Amino acid sequence: MEESKFQFKNPELIKLSFDINDNFDEKTFDGIAISSNTTIKQSDSENIANVTLSLNIGDDNNASPFRINIVMESDFLWSTTFDDDTVQDLLRTNAPSFLLSYMRPLIASITSNSKYPAFNLPFMDMSQNKLDE
């Protein structure tokens, strides 16, 4: 096995908020909404970009038992062997998918310590992720 030419620096937790919805009505529950947003700040002079993933879980209504907002970021580096299109694909899909994998155990742990069962964040299609540009 060979190391990837696309690497990361230590991912950092930037924000985490968890709120129980005291007005939650189980009769209206139809799953937990998940939305995400990615910000990419790419260097003009080096092969490095800072990628931030923001994730919102749950809605501000009675159909959601809780609401979570979590933000993680990391710097990503790559070799010069990648063309620009490949780099953009990696930053738009692989980088947020990687950050999501760091969020998953945090979310499961926090929700498992609430009055609700642990919420296991499913695999997500990051090609549909919203991008701040």
mmCIF file of N, CA, C and O in Angstrom, residues 50-111:
data_model
loop_
_atom_site.group_PDB
_atom_site.id
_atom_site.type_symbol
_atom_site.label_atom_id
_atom_site.label_comp_id
_atom_site.label_asym_id
_atom_site.label_seq_id
_atom_site.Cartn_x
_atom_site.Cartn_y
_atom_site.Cartn_z
ATOM 1 N N ASN A 50 -7.398 25.192 3.047
ATOM 2 C CA ASN A 50 -8.111 24.976 4.294
ATOM 3 C C ASN A 50 -9.557 24.654 3.927
ATOM 4 O O ASN A 50 -10.196 25.408 3.188
ATOM 5 N N VAL A 51 -10.050 23.540 4.432
ATOM 6 C CA VAL A 51 -11.423 23.121 4.159
ATOM 7 C C VAL A 51 -12.170 23.057 5.483
ATOM 8 O O VAL A 51 -11.688 22.462 6.453
ATOM 9 N N THR A 52 -13.331 23.699 5.509
ATOM 10 C CA THR A 52 -14.191 23.708 6.691
ATOM 11 C C THR A 52 -15.518 23.068 6.328
ATOM 12 O O THR A 52 -16.125 23.419 5.314
ATOM 13 N N LEU A 53 -15.960 22.121 7.162
ATOM 14 C CA LEU A 53 -17.255 21.478 6.971
ATOM 15 C C LEU A 53 -18.154 21.836 8.142
ATOM 16 O O LEU A 53 -17.785 21.647 9.305
ATOM 17 N N SER A 54 -19.328 22.398 7.827
ATOM 18 C CA SER A 54 -20.349 22.697 8.828
ATOM 19 C C SER A 54 -21.500 21.738 8.614
ATOM 20 O O SER A 54 -21.952 21.551 7.480
ATOM 21 N N LEU A 55 -21.974 21.169 9.699
ATOM 22 C CA LEU A 55 -23.054 20.193 9.616
ATOM 23 C C LEU A 55 -24.152 20.590 10.581
ATOM 24 O O LEU A 55 -23.885 20.935 11.743
ATOM 25 N N ASN A 56 -25.387 20.607 10.091
ATOM 26 C CA ASN A 56 -26.565 20.852 10.921
ATOM 27 C C ASN A 56 -27.409 19.590 10.916
ATOM 28 O O ASN A 56 -27.758 19.072 9.849
ATOM 29 N N ILE A 57 -27.730 19.113 12.109
ATOM 30 C CA ILE A 57 -28.525 17.906 12.259
ATOM 31 C C ILE A 57 -29.765 18.273 13.057
ATOM 32 O O ILE A 57 -29.667 18.832 14.141
ATOM 33 N N GLY A 58 -30.931 17.953 12.511
ATOM 34 C CA GLY A 58 -32.194 18.298 13.159
ATOM 35 C C GLY A 58 -32.678 19.660 12.707
ATOM 36 O O GLY A 58 -31.927 20.455 12.150
ATOM 37 N N ASP A 59 -33.954 19.897 12.940
ATOM 38 C CA ASP A 59 -34.593 21.159 12.560
ATOM 39 C C ASP A 59 -35.100 21.885 13.786
ATOM 40 O O ASP A 59 -35.219 21.305 14.870
ATOM 41 N N ASP A 60 -35.441 23.156 13.607
ATOM 42 C CA ASP A 60 -36.034 23.948 14.689
ATOM 43 C C ASP A 60 -37.549 23.816 14.646
ATOM 44 O O ASP A 60 -38.272 24.790 14.434
ATOM 45 N N ASN A 61 -38.027 22.593 14.801
ATOM 46 C CA ASN A 61 -39.472 22.371 14.850
ATOM 47 C C ASN A 61 -39.758 21.213 15.802
ATOM 48 O O ASN A 61 -38.845 20.569 16.309
ATOM 49 N N ASN A 62 -41.023 20.931 16.039
ATOM 50 C CA ASN A 62 -41.413 19.905 17.007
ATOM 51 C C ASN A 62 -41.174 18.489 16.511
ATOM 52 O O ASN A 62 -41.346 17.534 17.262
ATOM 53 N N ALA A 63 -40.804 18.324 15.250
ATOM 54 C CA ALA A 63 -40.590 16.994 14.684
ATOM 55 C C ALA A 63 -39.157 16.500 14.891
ATOM 56 O O ALA A 63 -38.836 15.379 14.509
ATOM 57 N N SER A 64 -38.322 17.302 15.487
ATOM 58 C CA SER A 64 -36.913 16.942 15.671
ATOM 59 C C SER A 64 -36.594 16.866 17.164
ATOM 60 O O SER A 64 -36.845 17.821 17.896
ATOM 61 N N PRO A 65 -36.017 15.738 17.630
ATOM 62 C CA PRO A 65 -35.748 15.596 19.069
ATOM 63 C C PRO A 65 -34.593 16.452 19.571
ATOM 64 O O PRO A 65 -34.519 16.774 20.747
ATOM 65 N N PHE A 66 -33.696 16.807 18.674
ATOM 66 C CA PHE A 66 -32.541 17.622 19.059
ATOM 67 C C PHE A 66 -32.015 18.349 17.838
ATOM 68 O O PHE A 66 -32.410 18.091 16.703
ATOM 69 N N ARG A 67 -31.100 19.261 18.113
ATOM 70 C CA ARG A 67 -30.422 20.001 17.042
ATOM 71 C C ARG A 67 -28.933 20.020 17.375
ATOM 72 O O ARG A 67 -28.540 20.290 18.509
ATOM 73 N N ILE A 68 -28.127 19.716 16.362
ATOM 74 C CA ILE A 68 -26.678 19.739 16.511
ATOM 75 C C ILE A 68 -26.098 20.622 15.410
ATOM 76 O O ILE A 68 -26.508 20.532 14.258
ATOM 77 N N ASN A 69 -25.154 21.455 15.796
ATOM 78 C CA ASN A 69 -24.358 22.204 14.822
ATOM 79 C C ASN A 69 -22.905 21.903 15.149
ATOM 80 O O ASN A 69 -22.465 22.107 16.284
ATOM 81 N N ILE A 70 -22.189 21.372 14.174
ATOM 82 C CA ILE A 70 -20.797 21.013 14.371
ATOM 83 C C ILE A 70 -19.978 21.528 13.192
ATOM 84 O O ILE A 70 -20.434 21.471 12.046
ATOM 85 N N VAL A 71 -18.798 22.053 13.483
ATOM 86 C CA VAL A 71 -17.906 22.590 12.455
ATOM 87 C C VAL A 71 -16.501 22.035 12.710
ATOM 88 O O VAL A 71 -15.988 22.127 13.834
ATOM 89 N N MET A 72 -15.913 21.464 11.661
ATOM 90 C CA MET A 72 -14.529 20.977 11.722
ATOM 91 C C MET A 72 -13.780 21.506 10.515
ATOM 92 O O MET A 72 -14.379 21.747 9.464
ATOM 93 N N GLU A 73 -12.470 21.644 10.687
ATOM 94 C CA GLU A 73 -11.649 22.094 9.570
ATOM 95 C C GLU A 73 -10.280 21.430 9.609
ATOM 96 O O GLU A 73 -9.847 20.919 10.653
ATOM 97 N N SER A 74 -9.634 21.446 8.463
ATOM 98 C CA SER A 74 -8.283 20.925 8.343
ATOM 99 C C SER A 74 -7.632 21.531 7.109
ATOM 100 O O SER A 74 -8.321 21.947 6.176
ATOM 101 N N ASP A 75 -6.314 21.558 7.125
ATOM 102 C CA ASP A 75 -5.565 21.924 5.922
ATOM 103 C C ASP A 75 -5.306 20.653 5.129
ATOM 104 O O ASP A 75 -4.995 19.602 5.709
ATOM 105 N N PHE A 76 -5.428 20.755 3.823
ATOM 106 C CA PHE A 76 -5.170 19.635 2.924
ATOM 107 C C PHE A 76 -4.047 20.032 1.974
ATOM 108 O O PHE A 76 -3.996 21.160 1.495
ATOM 109 N N LEU A 77 -3.151 19.092 1.733
ATOM 110 C CA LEU A 77 -1.986 19.332 0.888
ATOM 111 C C LEU A 77 -1.956 18.258 -0.198
ATOM 112 O O LEU A 77 -2.416 17.145 0.017
ATOM 113 N N TRP A 78 -1.379 18.594 -1.340
ATOM 114 C CA TRP A 78 -1.308 17.631 -2.435
ATOM 115 C C TRP A 78 -0.032 17.846 -3.227
ATOM 116 O O TRP A 78 0.576 18.903 -3.191
ATOM 117 N N SER A 79 0.338 16.801 -3.946
ATOM 118 C CA SER A 79 1.551 16.884 -4.771
ATOM 119 C C SER A 79 1.213 17.551 -6.105
ATOM 120 O O SER A 79 0.052 17.694 -6.475
ATOM 121 N N THR A 80 2.236 17.920 -6.812
ATOM 122 C CA THR A 80 2.052 18.596 -8.103
ATOM 123 C C THR A 80 1.646 17.628 -9.214
ATOM 124 O O THR A 80 1.427 18.058 -10.337
ATOM 125 N N THR A 81 1.500 16.347 -8.883
ATOM 126 C CA THR A 81 1.114 15.374 -9.913
ATOM 127 C C THR A 81 -0.374 15.472 -10.271
ATOM 128 O O THR A 81 -0.797 14.904 -11.269
ATOM 129 N N PHE A 82 -1.165 16.185 -9.478
ATOM 130 C CA PHE A 82 -2.595 16.323 -9.746
ATOM 131 C C PHE A 82 -2.865 17.514 -10.658
ATOM 132 O O PHE A 82 -2.296 18.591 -10.461
ATOM 133 N N ASP A 83 -3.789 17.340 -11.597
ATOM 134 C CA ASP A 83 -4.222 18.485 -12.402
ATOM 135 C C ASP A 83 -5.261 19.273 -11.603
ATOM 136 O O ASP A 83 -5.765 18.818 -10.577
ATOM 137 N N ASP A 84 -5.591 20.468 -12.069
ATOM 138 C CA ASP A 84 -6.502 21.364 -11.332
ATOM 139 C C ASP A 84 -7.879 20.750 -11.107
ATOM 140 O O ASP A 84 -8.462 20.916 -10.030
ATOM 141 N N ASP A 85 -8.430 20.049 -12.102
ATOM 142 C CA ASP A 85 -9.751 19.434 -11.946
ATOM 143 C C ASP A 85 -9.748 18.369 -10.862
ATOM 144 O O ASP A 85 -10.685 18.275 -10.060
ATOM 145 N N THR A 86 -8.695 17.578 -10.819
ATOM 146 C CA THR A 86 -8.585 16.537 -9.789
ATOM 147 C C THR A 86 -8.486 17.161 -8.407
ATOM 148 O O THR A 86 -9.149 16.714 -7.465
ATOM 149 N N VAL A 87 -7.689 18.210 -8.281
ATOM 150 C CA VAL A 87 -7.557 18.900 -6.998
ATOM 151 C C VAL A 87 -8.917 19.431 -6.548
ATOM 152 O O VAL A 87 -9.312 19.265 -5.385
ATOM 153 N N GLN A 88 -9.658 20.057 -7.452
ATOM 154 C CA GLN A 88 -10.975 20.595 -7.097
ATOM 155 C C GLN A 88 -11.931 19.487 -6.664
ATOM 156 O O GLN A 88 -12.681 19.651 -5.699
ATOM 157 N N ASP A 89 -11.903 18.360 -7.356
ATOM 158 C CA ASP A 89 -12.744 17.212 -6.962
ATOM 159 C C ASP A 89 -12.370 16.712 -5.572
ATOM 160 O O ASP A 89 -13.246 16.429 -4.750
ATOM 161 N N LEU A 90 -11.085 16.601 -5.302
ATOM 162 C CA LEU A 90 -10.624 16.139 -3.992
ATOM 163 C C LEU A 90 -11.046 17.100 -2.884
ATOM 164 O O LEU A 90 -11.485 16.676 -1.809
ATOM 165 N N LEU A 91 -10.925 18.399 -3.138
ATOM 166 C CA LEU A 91 -11.285 19.394 -2.125
ATOM 167 C C LEU A 91 -12.794 19.466 -1.908
ATOM 168 O O LEU A 91 -13.250 19.720 -0.794
ATOM 169 N N ARG A 92 -13.566 19.257 -2.950
ATOM 170 C CA ARG A 92 -15.032 19.372 -2.854
ATOM 171 C C ARG A 92 -15.697 18.130 -2.283
ATOM 172 O O ARG A 92 -16.750 18.230 -1.661
ATOM 173 N N THR A 93 -15.126 16.955 -2.500
ATOM 174 C CA THR A 93 -15.790 15.719 -2.050
ATOM 175 C C THR A 93 -14.972 14.936 -1.019
ATOM 176 O O THR A 93 -15.486 14.597 0.035
ATOM 177 N N ASN A 94 -13.710 14.656 -1.321
ATOM 178 C CA ASN A 94 -12.915 13.842 -0.413
ATOM 179 C C ASN A 94 -12.615 14.553 0.904
ATOM 180 O O ASN A 94 -12.697 13.938 1.975
ATOM 181 N N ALA A 95 -12.249 15.822 0.842
ATOM 182 C CA ALA A 95 -11.914 16.561 2.063
ATOM 183 C C ALA A 95 -13.117 16.640 3.013
ATOM 184 O O ALA A 95 -12.978 16.306 4.201
ATOM 185 N N PRO A 96 -14.312 17.036 2.549
ATOM 186 C CA PRO A 96 -15.446 17.054 3.477
ATOM 187 C C PRO A 96 -15.831 15.656 3.972
ATOM 188 O O PRO A 96 -16.239 15.498 5.116
ATOM 189 N N SER A 97 -15.693 14.641 3.130
ATOM 190 C CA SER A 97 -15.979 13.265 3.563
ATOM 191 C C SER A 97 -15.032 12.862 4.689
ATOM 192 O O SER A 97 -15.440 12.212 5.658
ATOM 193 N N PHE A 98 -13.791 13.243 4.555
ATOM 194 C CA PHE A 98 -12.797 12.976 5.589
ATOM 195 C C PHE A 98 -13.193 13.672 6.891
ATOM 196 O O PHE A 98 -13.183 13.068 7.970
ATOM 197 N N LEU A 99 -13.561 14.951 6.829
ATOM 198 C CA LEU A 99 -13.952 15.694 8.028
ATOM 199 C C LEU A 99 -15.205 15.086 8.653
ATOM 200 O O LEU A 99 -15.326 15.026 9.879
ATOM 201 N N LEU A 100 -16.122 14.633 7.836
ATOM 202 C CA LEU A 100 -17.339 13.983 8.320
ATOM 203 C C LEU A 100 -16.993 12.745 9.146
ATOM 204 O O LEU A 100 -17.638 12.468 10.157
ATOM 205 N N SER A 101 -15.965 12.019 8.736
ATOM 206 C CA SER A 101 -15.576 10.815 9.480
ATOM 207 C C SER A 101 -15.056 11.164 10.878
ATOM 208 O O SER A 101 -15.162 10.355 11.796
ATOM 209 N N TYR A 102 -14.516 12.364 11.058
ATOM 210 C CA TYR A 102 -14.091 12.807 12.384
ATOM 211 C C TYR A 102 -15.286 13.277 13.215
ATOM 212 O O TYR A 102 -15.263 13.204 14.439
ATOM 213 N N MET A 103 -16.329 13.759 12.578
ATOM 214 C CA MET A 103 -17.523 14.216 13.290
ATOM 215 C C MET A 103 -18.364 13.051 13.806
ATOM 216 O O MET A 103 -18.994 13.142 14.857
ATOM 217 N N ARG A 104 -18.386 11.966 13.055
ATOM 218 C CA ARG A 104 -19.275 10.833 13.333
ATOM 219 C C ARG A 104 -19.179 10.334 14.785
ATOM 220 O O ARG A 104 -20.205 10.225 15.462
ATOM 221 N N PRO A 105 -18.001 10.021 15.318
ATOM 222 C CA PRO A 105 -17.963 9.520 16.701
ATOM 223 C C PRO A 105 -18.341 10.582 17.737
ATOM 224 O O PRO A 105 -18.891 10.251 18.789
ATOM 225 N N LEU A 106 -18.064 11.847 17.450
ATOM 226 C CA LEU A 106 -18.453 12.913 18.378
ATOM 227 C C LEU A 106 -19.973 12.994 18.492
ATOM 228 O O LEU A 106 -20.524 13.104 19.598
ATOM 229 N N ILE A 107 -20.646 12.934 17.360
ATOM 230 C CA ILE A 107 -22.110 13.021 17.337
ATOM 231 C C ILE A 107 -22.727 11.806 18.031
ATOM 232 O O ILE A 107 -23.655 11.941 18.836
ATOM 233 N N ALA A 108 -22.204 10.625 17.757
ATOM 234 C CA ALA A 108 -22.723 9.412 18.399
ATOM 235 C C ALA A 108 -22.537 9.480 19.916
ATOM 236 O O ALA A 108 -23.441 9.120 20.680
ATOM 237 N N SER A 109 -21.389 9.960 20.345
ATOM 238 C CA SER A 109 -21.114 10.040 21.777
ATOM 239 C C SER A 109 -22.030 11.036 22.475
ATOM 240 O O SER A 109 -22.593 10.735 23.532
ATOM 241 N N ILE A 110 -22.187 12.201 21.897
ATOM 242 C CA ILE A 110 -23.023 13.227 22.534
ATOM 243 C C ILE A 110 -24.473 12.790 22.600
ATOM 244 O O ILE A 110 -25.123 12.928 23.638
ATOM 245 N N THR A 111 -24.997 12.263 21.516
ATOM 246 C CA THR A 111 -26.403 11.851 21.531
ATOM 247 C C THR A 111 -26.626 10.650 22.433
ATOM 248 O O THR A 111 -27.691 10.525 23.052
#
